[in-house]
Amino acid sequence: ASIDVSPAVAANIVWYTTLTGGALIPSTTALTTGVYYAAIKDPTTLCESAVRLAITINVTDPGTPVITKTTQNFCLFNAPTFASIDVSPTVAANIVWYTALTGGILIPSTTALTSGTYYAAIKDPVTLCESNVRLAIIIIVNDPEAPIITKTTQNFCLVNAPTFATIDVSPAVAANIVWYTALTGGTIIPSTTALTTGIYYAAVIDPVSGCESTERLPITINVTDPGTPTLVTAGIQNFCLANAPTFASVQFNQVNIVWYTALTGGTVIPSTTALTSGTYYAVIKDPVTNCESAVRLAVTISVIDPGTPTLVTAGTQTFCTVNAPTFASVQFNQANIVWYTAVTGGTVIPSTTALISGTYYAV
């Protein structure tokens, strides 16, 4: 009944296996390739044509497609479609997909893949015939769950040079986490990238399937730097050894100063340590975050000691009261002498003070 008999009326056509005689073929019989013979049967007289018409029939079947991978895995993250299915060694352009082994709905090649079983047929580009028998292909589309990270806000110190590998991703496994600049799309961030303050987005890579989660988790990062300290008076810091200066004696515009022996690394110097001439390195330590300055300030210290004075004539200095000697009468090899009543501390004695017998201390 599928044969086009126009302009004849199909209801009036009967089919035979031979030009004369032969077997009558019911119209419901499935067609196969061959030559068949049509006669007209008059519906009024029921007479048939004396001469039959030979019709050549070609019934084409492209055959069931041969696809090597009958189970295929995809990552939802990659937005796979039916065009993504590997149909080799068959030509992809000749494959059509259905929702069922027979019948079913034709699936456009641009349709997004979901897990399930689908059915491939070959569509012959010349005859436009499709496979009579379809091939079942199992599709698995993987999507790991978004990562679970307990600390969704994390604080770091710039001085510690934190990277994305420094972020605490527990209880997730750090090796399975990848970072992005945006909740969707965006740029992947290498784990060695230096952290800066901002919001970043973590995805999980399944170590088995290699698939990334389509859902990302936002993590807020704060990177703190108290800044480099500044001196009240810029330049070399001068101190007198006699005043027993310590590192706490250096005046800054900021508080919470910590000292080091080197520009990077080095040893912490307690603020009570006695100053000696040299270059030392100061940072601010934030009492809230405990972060120190990422860049230290080099401070040059000069501790001055004029040295102990020496007498022109060593030993006990003898004077006559009649000469009204004063402390200025004592002869030193140096100028700018100051007198004290004690070897440490004590009271300054003006140089015009009258000398009386005793022991005094000169600087």
mmCIF file of C-alpha atoms in Angstrom:
data_model
loop_
_atom_site.group_PDB
_atom_site.id
_atom_site.type_symbol
_atom_site.label_atom_id
_atom_site.label_comp_id
_atom_site.label_asym_id
_atom_site.label_seq_id
_atom_site.Cartn_x
_atom_site.Cartn_y
_atom_site.Cartn_z
ATOM 1 C CA ALA A 1 0.000 0.000 0.000
ATOM 2 C CA SER A 2 3.082 2.237 0.259
ATOM 3 C CA ILE A 3 3.770 2.194 -3.529
ATOM 4 C CA ASP A 4 2.939 5.429 -5.335
ATOM 5 C CA VAL A 5 0.582 4.363 -8.167
ATOM 6 C CA SER A 6 -0.438 7.843 -9.298
ATOM 7 C CA PRO A 7 -2.188 8.836 -11.456
ATOM 8 C CA ALA A 8 -3.960 5.495 -11.044
ATOM 9 C CA VAL A 9 -6.333 5.020 -8.132
ATOM 10 C CA ALA A 10 -4.540 2.977 -5.424
ATOM 11 C CA ALA A 11 -7.730 1.174 -4.378
ATOM 12 C CA ASN A 12 -8.039 -0.249 -7.877
ATOM 13 C CA ILE A 13 -4.500 -1.690 -8.093
ATOM 14 C CA VAL A 14 -3.666 -5.308 -7.393
ATOM 15 C CA TRP A 15 -0.142 -6.774 -7.304
ATOM 16 C CA TYR A 16 1.354 -9.980 -8.611
ATOM 17 C CA THR A 17 4.720 -11.714 -8.385
ATOM 18 C CA THR A 18 4.968 -12.312 -12.134
ATOM 19 C CA LEU A 19 4.008 -10.679 -15.415
ATOM 20 C CA THR A 20 1.405 -13.374 -16.030
ATOM 21 C CA GLY A 21 -0.087 -15.752 -13.546
ATOM 22 C CA GLY A 22 1.881 -15.674 -10.324
ATOM 23 C CA ALA A 23 0.645 -15.090 -6.806
ATOM 24 C CA LEU A 24 -1.566 -12.221 -5.750
ATOM 25 C CA ILE A 25 0.254 -10.030 -3.189
ATOM 26 C CA PRO A 26 -1.890 -8.558 -0.388
ATOM 27 C CA SER A 27 -1.482 -4.783 -0.139
ATOM 28 C CA THR A 28 -0.431 -5.190 3.496
ATOM 29 C CA THR A 29 2.590 -7.291 2.563
ATOM 30 C CA ALA A 30 5.940 -5.745 3.557
ATOM 31 C CA LEU A 31 7.896 -4.527 0.566
ATOM 32 C CA THR A 32 11.247 -6.076 -0.338
ATOM 33 C CA THR A 33 13.581 -5.198 -3.178
ATOM 34 C CA GLY A 34 12.442 -6.727 -6.499
ATOM 35 C CA VAL A 35 10.192 -6.371 -9.593
ATOM 36 C CA TYR A 36 6.439 -6.594 -9.044
ATOM 37 C CA TYR A 37 3.499 -6.404 -11.436
ATOM 38 C CA ALA A 38 0.512 -4.116 -11.154
ATOM 39 C CA ALA A 39 -2.930 -4.689 -12.660
ATOM 40 C CA ILE A 40 -6.069 -2.585 -12.480
ATOM 41 C CA LYS A 41 -9.155 -4.242 -11.010
ATOM 42 C CA ASP A 42 -12.331 -2.531 -12.217
ATOM 43 C CA PRO A 43 -14.459 -1.986 -9.082
ATOM 44 C CA THR A 44 -17.665 -2.408 -11.095
ATOM 45 C CA THR A 45 -16.985 -5.418 -13.306
ATOM 46 C CA LEU A 46 -14.167 -6.809 -11.118
ATOM 47 C CA CYS A 47 -12.271 -7.446 -14.343
ATOM 48 C CA GLU A 48 -8.439 -7.110 -14.183
ATOM 49 C CA SER A 49 -6.030 -5.748 -16.779
ATOM 50 C CA ALA A 50 -4.929 -8.297 -19.364
ATOM 51 C CA VAL A 51 -1.498 -6.635 -19.417
ATOM 52 C CA ARG A 52 0.289 -5.934 -16.144
ATOM 53 C CA LEU A 53 2.826 -3.122 -15.507
ATOM 54 C CA ALA A 54 6.260 -4.071 -14.145
ATOM 55 C CA ILE A 55 7.376 -1.864 -11.209
ATOM 56 C CA THR A 56 10.909 -2.084 -9.815
ATOM 57 C CA ILE A 57 11.069 -1.681 -6.040
ATOM 58 C CA ASN A 58 14.251 -0.850 -4.064
ATOM 59 C CA VAL A 59 13.951 -1.206 -0.273
ATOM 60 C CA THR A 60 17.022 0.307 1.434
ATOM 61 C CA ASP A 61 18.284 -0.180 5.003
ATOM 62 C CA PRO A 62 21.541 1.619 5.981
ATOM 63 C CA GLY A 63 22.002 -0.991 8.690
ATOM 64 C CA THR A 64 22.429 -0.584 12.436
ATOM 65 C CA PRO A 65 25.181 1.939 13.257
ATOM 66 C CA VAL A 66 28.510 0.612 14.550
ATOM 67 C CA ILE A 67 29.602 2.702 17.546
ATOM 68 C CA THR A 68 32.564 1.448 19.565
ATOM 69 C CA LYS A 69 31.712 3.137 22.858
ATOM 70 C CA THR A 70 28.254 1.961 23.862
ATOM 71 C CA THR A 71 28.613 3.529 27.328
ATOM 72 C CA GLN A 72 29.904 7.082 27.459
ATOM 73 C CA ASN A 73 30.615 9.487 30.328
ATOM 74 C CA PHE A 74 30.327 13.263 30.209
ATOM 75 C CA CYS A 75 30.722 16.178 32.602
ATOM 76 C CA LEU A 76 27.698 18.444 33.048
ATOM 77 C CA PHE A 77 30.205 21.284 33.533
ATOM 78 C CA ASN A 78 31.124 20.972 29.832
ATOM 79 C CA ALA A 79 27.485 21.385 28.708
ATOM 80 C CA PRO A 80 27.529 18.282 26.447
ATOM 81 C CA THR A 81 24.896 17.803 23.739
ATOM 82 C CA PHE A 82 23.962 14.824 21.571
ATOM 83 C CA ALA A 83 26.500 16.190 19.079
ATOM 84 C CA SER A 84 29.160 15.509 21.751
ATOM 85 C CA ILE A 85 28.630 11.728 21.649
ATOM 86 C CA ASP A 86 31.533 9.811 20.108
ATOM 87 C CA VAL A 87 29.914 7.773 17.299
ATOM 88 C CA SER A 88 33.167 6.573 15.722
ATOM 89 C CA PRO A 89 33.800 4.794 13.454
ATOM 90 C CA THR A 90 30.429 5.943 12.087
ATOM 91 C CA VAL A 91 30.165 9.387 10.480
ATOM 92 C CA ALA A 92 28.575 11.733 13.024
ATOM 93 C CA ALA A 93 26.684 13.703 10.375
ATOM 94 C CA ASN A 94 24.739 10.547 9.414
ATOM 95 C CA ILE A 95 23.533 9.681 12.946
ATOM 96 C CA VAL A 96 20.098 10.554 14.283
ATOM 97 C CA TRP A 97 18.944 9.969 17.867
ATOM 98 C CA TYR A 98 15.662 8.700 19.311
ATOM 99 C CA THR A 99 14.157 8.325 22.767
ATOM 100 C CA ALA A 100 13.096 4.729 22.119
ATOM 101 C CA LEU A 101 14.279 1.576 20.367
ATOM 102 C CA THR A 102 11.316 1.823 18.003
ATOM 103 C CA GLY A 103 9.135 4.840 17.393
ATOM 104 C CA GLY A 104 9.899 7.437 20.046
ATOM 105 C CA ILE A 105 10.811 11.072 19.509
ATOM 106 C CA LEU A 106 13.602 12.367 17.304
ATOM 107 C CA ILE A 107 16.188 14.235 19.434
ATOM 108 C CA PRO A 108 17.883 17.309 17.891
ATOM 109 C CA SER A 109 21.688 17.060 18.033
ATOM 110 C CA THR A 110 21.819 20.378 19.949
ATOM 111 C CA THR A 111 19.797 18.938 22.853
ATOM 112 C CA ALA A 112 21.653 18.931 26.193
ATOM 113 C CA LEU A 113 22.689 15.449 27.313
ATOM 114 C CA THR A 114 21.261 13.915 30.459
ATOM 115 C CA SER A 115 21.949 10.488 31.907
ATOM 116 C CA GLY A 116 19.921 7.726 30.232
ATOM 117 C CA THR A 117 19.746 5.298 27.310
ATOM 118 C CA TYR A 118 19.303 6.690 23.814
ATOM 119 C CA TYR A 119 18.993 5.054 20.404
ATOM 120 C CA ALA A 120 21.122 5.796 17.377
ATOM 121 C CA ALA A 121 20.118 5.221 13.753
ATOM 122 C CA ILE A 122 21.963 5.898 10.518
ATOM 123 C CA LYS A 123 20.283 8.261 8.083
ATOM 124 C CA ASP A 124 21.548 7.599 4.542
ATOM 125 C CA PRO A 125 22.353 11.034 3.061
ATOM 126 C CA VAL A 126 21.448 9.818 -0.452
ATOM 127 C CA THR A 127 18.247 7.823 0.101
ATOM 128 C CA LEU A 128 17.350 9.555 3.415
ATOM 129 C CA CYS A 129 16.503 6.075 4.708
ATOM 130 C CA GLU A 130 17.122 5.359 8.391
ATOM 131 C CA SER A 131 18.323 2.168 10.062
ATOM 132 C CA ASN A 132 15.603 -0.370 10.635
ATOM 133 C CA VAL A 133 17.344 -1.484 13.854
ATOM 134 C CA ARG A 134 18.684 1.185 16.211
ATOM 135 C CA LEU A 135 21.694 0.915 18.535
ATOM 136 C CA ALA A 136 21.240 1.585 22.268
ATOM 137 C CA ILE A 137 23.873 3.903 23.812
ATOM 138 C CA ILE A 138 24.117 4.468 27.573
ATOM 139 C CA ILE A 139 24.945 8.050 28.566
ATOM 140 C CA ILE A 140 26.194 9.058 32.028
ATOM 141 C CA VAL A 141 26.407 12.781 32.786
ATOM 142 C CA ASN A 142 28.405 13.470 35.957
ATOM 143 C CA ASP A 143 28.079 16.533 38.178
ATOM 144 C CA PRO A 144 29.891 16.472 41.548
ATOM 145 C CA GLU A 145 28.199 18.339 44.386
ATOM 146 C CA ALA A 146 29.481 21.805 45.296
ATOM 147 C CA PRO A 147 32.425 21.688 47.729
ATOM 148 C CA ILE A 148 31.787 21.788 51.476
ATOM 149 C CA ILE A 149 34.206 24.245 53.109
ATOM 150 C CA THR A 150 33.587 25.131 56.748
ATOM 151 C CA LYS A 151 35.330 28.515 56.806
ATOM 152 C CA THR A 152 33.590 30.672 54.220
ATOM 153 C CA THR A 153 35.446 33.801 55.412
ATOM 154 C CA GLN A 154 39.199 33.533 55.928
ATOM 155 C CA ASN A 155 41.855 36.027 57.025
ATOM 156 C CA PHE A 156 45.505 36.117 55.976
ATOM 157 C CA CYS A 157 48.552 38.317 56.526
ATOM 158 C CA LEU A 158 50.222 39.747 53.422
ATOM 159 C CA VAL A 159 53.631 39.315 55.082
ATOM 160 C CA ASN A 160 53.134 35.534 54.950
ATOM 161 C CA ALA A 161 52.759 35.633 51.131
ATOM 162 C CA PRO A 162 49.577 33.499 51.130
ATOM 163 C CA THR A 163 48.462 31.786 47.916
ATOM 164 C CA PHE A 164 45.248 30.035 46.931
ATOM 165 C CA ALA A 165 46.897 26.816 48.103
ATOM 166 C CA THR A 166 46.959 28.387 51.599
ATOM 167 C CA ILE A 167 43.164 28.544 51.891
ATOM 168 C CA ASP A 168 41.713 26.071 54.404
ATOM 169 C CA VAL A 169 39.232 24.005 52.367
ATOM 170 C CA SER A 170 38.495 21.406 55.036
ATOM 171 C CA PRO A 171 36.636 19.103 55.170
ATOM 172 C CA ALA A 172 37.068 19.068 51.356
ATOM 173 C CA VAL A 173 40.285 17.608 49.935
ATOM 174 C CA ALA A 174 42.565 20.453 48.834
ATOM 175 C CA ALA A 175 43.904 18.525 45.828
ATOM 176 C CA ASN A 176 40.349 18.325 44.419
ATOM 177 C CA ILE A 177 39.531 22.053 44.667
ATOM 178 C CA VAL A 178 39.850 24.519 41.797
ATOM 179 C CA TRP A 179 39.301 28.273 42.090
ATOM 180 C CA TYR A 180 37.516 30.716 39.789
ATOM 181 C CA THR A 181 37.046 34.472 39.602
ATOM 182 C CA ALA A 182 33.272 34.208 39.127
ATOM 183 C CA LEU A 183 30.298 32.117 40.250
ATOM 184 C CA THR A 184 29.807 30.947 36.666
ATOM 185 C CA GLY A 185 32.280 31.171 33.836
ATOM 186 C CA GLY A 186 35.157 33.372 34.911
ATOM 187 C CA THR A 187 38.850 32.544 34.845
ATOM 188 C CA ILE A 188 40.512 29.604 36.558
ATOM 189 C CA ILE A 189 43.043 30.699 39.198
ATOM 190 C CA PRO A 190 46.273 28.682 39.596
ATOM 191 C CA SER A 191 46.785 27.514 43.192
ATOM 192 C CA THR A 192 50.157 29.293 43.257
ATOM 193 C CA THR A 193 48.540 32.716 42.666
ATOM 194 C CA ALA A 194 49.077 35.238 45.479
ATOM 195 C CA LEU A 195 45.939 35.909 47.532
ATOM 196 C CA THR A 196 44.371 39.351 47.537
ATOM 197 C CA THR A 197 41.261 40.530 49.349
ATOM 198 C CA GLY A 198 38.080 39.536 47.507
ATOM 199 C CA ILE A 199 35.480 36.835 46.909
ATOM 200 C CA TYR A 200 36.556 33.712 45.036
ATOM 201 C CA TYR A 201 34.643 30.616 43.970
ATOM 202 C CA ALA A 202 35.585 27.014 44.721
ATOM 203 C CA ALA A 203 34.585 24.022 42.595
ATOM 204 C CA VAL A 204 35.268 20.316 43.165
ATOM 205 C CA ILE A 205 36.982 18.115 40.595
ATOM 206 C CA ASP A 206 35.895 14.479 40.961
ATOM 207 C CA PRO A 207 39.166 12.493 40.974
ATOM 208 C CA VAL A 208 37.439 9.513 39.338
ATOM 209 C CA SER A 209 35.432 11.130 36.535
ATOM 210 C CA GLY A 210 37.567 14.263 36.231
ATOM 211 C CA CYS A 211 34.345 16.316 36.213
ATOM 212 C CA GLU A 212 33.994 19.700 37.917
ATOM 213 C CA SER A 213 30.986 20.717 39.956
ATOM 214 C CA THR A 214 28.665 23.073 38.080
ATOM 215 C CA GLU A 215 27.844 24.709 41.414
ATOM 216 C CA ARG A 216 30.629 26.740 43.057
ATOM 217 C CA LEU A 217 31.016 27.918 46.649
ATOM 218 C CA PRO A 218 31.894 31.589 47.298
ATOM 219 C CA ILE A 219 34.708 32.157 49.818
ATOM 220 C CA THR A 220 35.528 35.622 51.203
ATOM 221 C CA ILE A 221 39.246 36.329 51.585
ATOM 222 C CA ASN A 222 40.736 39.165 53.660
ATOM 223 C CA VAL A 223 44.457 39.853 53.234
ATOM 224 C CA THR A 224 45.722 42.337 55.843
ATOM 225 C CA ASP A 225 48.834 44.535 55.867
ATOM 226 C CA PRO A 226 49.285 47.129 58.672
ATOM 227 C CA GLY A 227 51.595 49.119 56.405
ATOM 228 C CA THR A 228 55.214 50.179 56.898
ATOM 229 C CA PRO A 229 55.893 52.254 60.055
ATOM 230 C CA THR A 230 57.210 55.841 59.832
ATOM 231 C CA LEU A 231 59.617 57.660 62.156
ATOM 232 C CA VAL A 232 58.636 60.803 64.054
ATOM 233 C CA THR A 233 61.922 62.287 62.843
ATOM 234 C CA ALA A 234 63.163 60.849 59.572
ATOM 235 C CA GLY A 235 66.786 59.945 59.046
ATOM 236 C CA ILE A 236 69.500 58.568 61.323
ATOM 237 C CA GLN A 237 68.365 58.133 64.917
ATOM 238 C CA ASN A 238 71.037 59.431 67.331
ATOM 239 C CA PHE A 239 71.299 58.393 70.976
ATOM 240 C CA CYS A 240 73.761 58.876 73.796
ATOM 241 C CA LEU A 241 75.140 55.708 75.333
ATOM 242 C CA ALA A 242 75.065 57.442 78.714
ATOM 243 C CA ASN A 243 71.236 57.451 78.505
ATOM 244 C CA ALA A 244 71.125 53.640 78.141
ATOM 245 C CA PRO A 245 68.766 53.785 75.135
ATOM 246 C CA THR A 246 66.774 50.673 74.111
ATOM 247 C CA PHE A 247 64.829 49.854 70.962
ATOM 248 C CA ALA A 248 61.780 51.232 72.769
ATOM 249 C CA SER A 249 63.530 54.635 72.748
ATOM 250 C CA VAL A 250 63.071 55.061 68.976
ATOM 251 C CA GLN A 251 60.076 57.294 68.278
ATOM 252 C CA PHE A 252 57.473 56.240 65.654
ATOM 253 C CA ASN A 253 54.195 57.699 64.464
ATOM 254 C CA GLN A 254 52.602 54.295 65.110
ATOM 255 C CA VAL A 255 52.354 51.929 68.052
ATOM 256 C CA ASN A 256 52.906 48.158 68.291
ATOM 257 C CA ILE A 257 56.389 48.227 66.746
ATOM 258 C CA VAL A 258 58.410 45.027 66.380
ATOM 259 C CA TRP A 259 62.122 45.004 65.494
ATOM 260 C CA TYR A 260 64.111 42.580 63.337
ATOM 261 C CA THR A 261 67.776 42.072 62.536
ATOM 262 C CA ALA A 262 67.154 41.792 58.782
ATOM 263 C CA LEU A 263 64.967 43.243 56.012
ATOM 264 C CA THR A 264 63.337 39.824 55.542
ATOM 265 C CA GLY A 265 63.478 36.913 57.928
ATOM 266 C CA GLY A 266 66.004 37.618 60.640
ATOM 267 C CA THR A 267 65.552 37.511 64.412
ATOM 268 C CA VAL A 268 63.040 39.428 66.509
ATOM 269 C CA ILE A 269 64.706 41.979 68.805
ATOM 270 C CA PRO A 270 62.981 42.564 72.184
ATOM 271 C CA SER A 271 62.114 46.242 72.669
ATOM 272 C CA THR A 272 64.063 46.236 75.950
ATOM 273 C CA THR A 273 67.323 45.371 74.162
ATOM 274 C CA ALA A 274 70.046 48.026 74.532
ATOM 275 C CA LEU A 275 70.631 50.022 71.359
ATOM 276 C CA THR A 276 73.931 49.758 69.532
ATOM 277 C CA SER A 277 74.931 51.502 66.333
ATOM 278 C CA GLY A 278 73.714 49.721 63.196
ATOM 279 C CA THR A 279 70.758 49.295 60.855
ATOM 280 C CA TYR A 280 67.657 47.531 62.156
ATOM 281 C CA TYR A 281 64.230 46.844 60.665
ATOM 282 C CA ALA A 282 60.886 47.862 62.122
ATOM 283 C CA VAL A 283 57.367 46.572 61.431
ATOM 284 C CA ILE A 284 53.912 47.240 62.822
ATOM 285 C CA LYS A 285 52.161 44.251 64.415
ATOM 286 C CA ASP A 286 48.364 44.601 64.289
ATOM 287 C CA PRO A 287 47.072 43.513 67.738
ATOM 288 C CA VAL A 288 43.740 42.331 66.249
ATOM 289 C CA THR A 289 44.881 40.303 63.230
ATOM 290 C CA ASN A 290 48.454 39.675 64.500
ATOM 291 C CA CYS A 291 49.614 40.603 61.001
ATOM 292 C CA GLU A 292 52.954 42.333 60.602
ATOM 293 C CA SER A 293 53.983 44.846 57.944
ATOM 294 C CA ALA A 294 54.814 43.154 54.648
ATOM 295 C CA VAL A 295 57.533 45.788 54.051
ATOM 296 C CA ARG A 296 59.887 46.631 56.912
ATOM 297 C CA LEU A 297 61.384 50.050 57.577
ATOM 298 C CA ALA A 298 65.190 50.198 57.712
ATOM 299 C CA VAL A 299 66.279 52.407 60.622
ATOM 300 C CA THR A 300 69.903 53.481 61.063
ATOM 301 C CA ILE A 301 70.873 53.860 64.736
ATOM 302 C CA SER A 302 73.864 55.829 65.957
ATOM 303 C CA VAL A 303 74.751 55.425 69.651
ATOM 304 C CA ILE A 304 77.339 58.026 70.644
ATOM 305 C CA ASP A 305 79.847 57.823 73.532
ATOM 306 C CA PRO A 306 82.468 60.629 73.742
ATOM 307 C CA GLY A 307 84.649 58.349 75.861
ATOM 308 C CA THR A 308 85.945 58.793 79.427
ATOM 309 C CA PRO A 309 87.918 62.034 79.937
ATOM 310 C CA THR A 310 91.610 61.891 80.957
ATOM 311 C CA LEU A 311 93.476 64.227 83.328
ATOM 312 C CA VAL A 312 96.490 66.248 82.222
ATOM 313 C CA THR A 313 98.182 65.047 85.393
ATOM 314 C CA ALA A 314 96.908 61.712 86.571
ATOM 315 C CA GLY A 315 96.192 61.049 90.223
ATOM 316 C CA THR A 316 94.776 63.139 93.041
ATOM 317 C CA GLN A 317 94.231 66.731 92.028
ATOM 318 C CA THR A 318 95.558 69.124 94.736
ATOM 319 C CA PHE A 319 94.493 72.755 95.021
ATOM 320 C CA CYS A 320 95.076 75.631 97.482
ATOM 321 C CA THR A 321 92.000 77.141 99.102
ATOM 322 C CA VAL A 322 93.587 80.591 98.833
ATOM 323 C CA ASN A 323 93.358 80.291 95.036
ATOM 324 C CA ALA A 324 89.560 79.795 95.227
ATOM 325 C CA PRO A 325 89.621 76.786 92.861
ATOM 326 C CA THR A 326 86.452 75.713 91.068
ATOM 327 C CA PHE A 327 85.607 72.533 89.137
ATOM 328 C CA ALA A 328 86.728 74.418 86.031
ATOM 329 C CA SER A 329 90.232 74.541 87.580
ATOM 330 C CA VAL A 330 90.756 70.784 87.049
ATOM 331 C CA GLN A 331 92.839 70.248 83.899
ATOM 332 C CA PHE A 332 91.726 67.653 81.333
ATOM 333 C CA ASN A 333 93.061 66.595 77.970
ATOM 334 C CA GLN A 334 89.539 67.155 76.577
ATOM 335 C CA ALA A 335 87.095 70.061 76.505
ATOM 336 C CA ASN A 336 83.378 70.145 77.359
ATOM 337 C CA ILE A 337 83.699 68.469 80.752
ATOM 338 C CA VAL A 338 80.605 67.929 82.919
ATOM 339 C CA TRP A 339 80.790 66.957 86.612
ATOM 340 C CA TYR A 340 78.547 64.653 88.654
ATOM 341 C CA THR A 341 78.283 63.832 92.348
ATOM 342 C CA ALA A 342 78.075 60.051 91.687
ATOM 343 C CA VAL A 343 79.569 57.474 89.387
ATOM 344 C CA THR A 344 76.071 56.857 87.902
ATOM 345 C CA GLY A 345 73.101 59.125 88.168
ATOM 346 C CA GLY A 346 73.853 61.796 90.786
ATOM 347 C CA THR A 347 73.603 65.565 90.413
ATOM 348 C CA VAL A 348 75.293 67.756 87.826
ATOM 349 C CA ILE A 349 77.828 70.127 89.399
ATOM 350 C CA PRO A 350 78.193 73.533 87.683
ATOM 351 C CA SER A 351 81.778 74.133 86.589
ATOM 352 C CA THR A 352 81.812 77.381 88.594
ATOM 353 C CA THR A 353 81.193 75.548 91.860
ATOM 354 C CA ALA A 354 83.999 75.986 94.402
ATOM 355 C CA LEU A 355 86.100 72.884 94.862
ATOM 356 C CA ILE A 356 86.141 71.137 98.190
ATOM 357 C CA SER A 357 87.965 67.968 99.019
ATOM 358 C CA GLY A 358 86.156 64.830 97.882
ATOM 359 C CA THR A 359 85.634 62.467 94.988
ATOM 360 C CA TYR A 360 83.764 63.704 91.954
ATOM 361 C CA TYR A 361 82.940 62.224 88.543
ATOM 362 C CA ALA A 362 83.775 63.796 85.222
ATOM 363 C CA VAL A 363 82.336 63.064 81.780
#
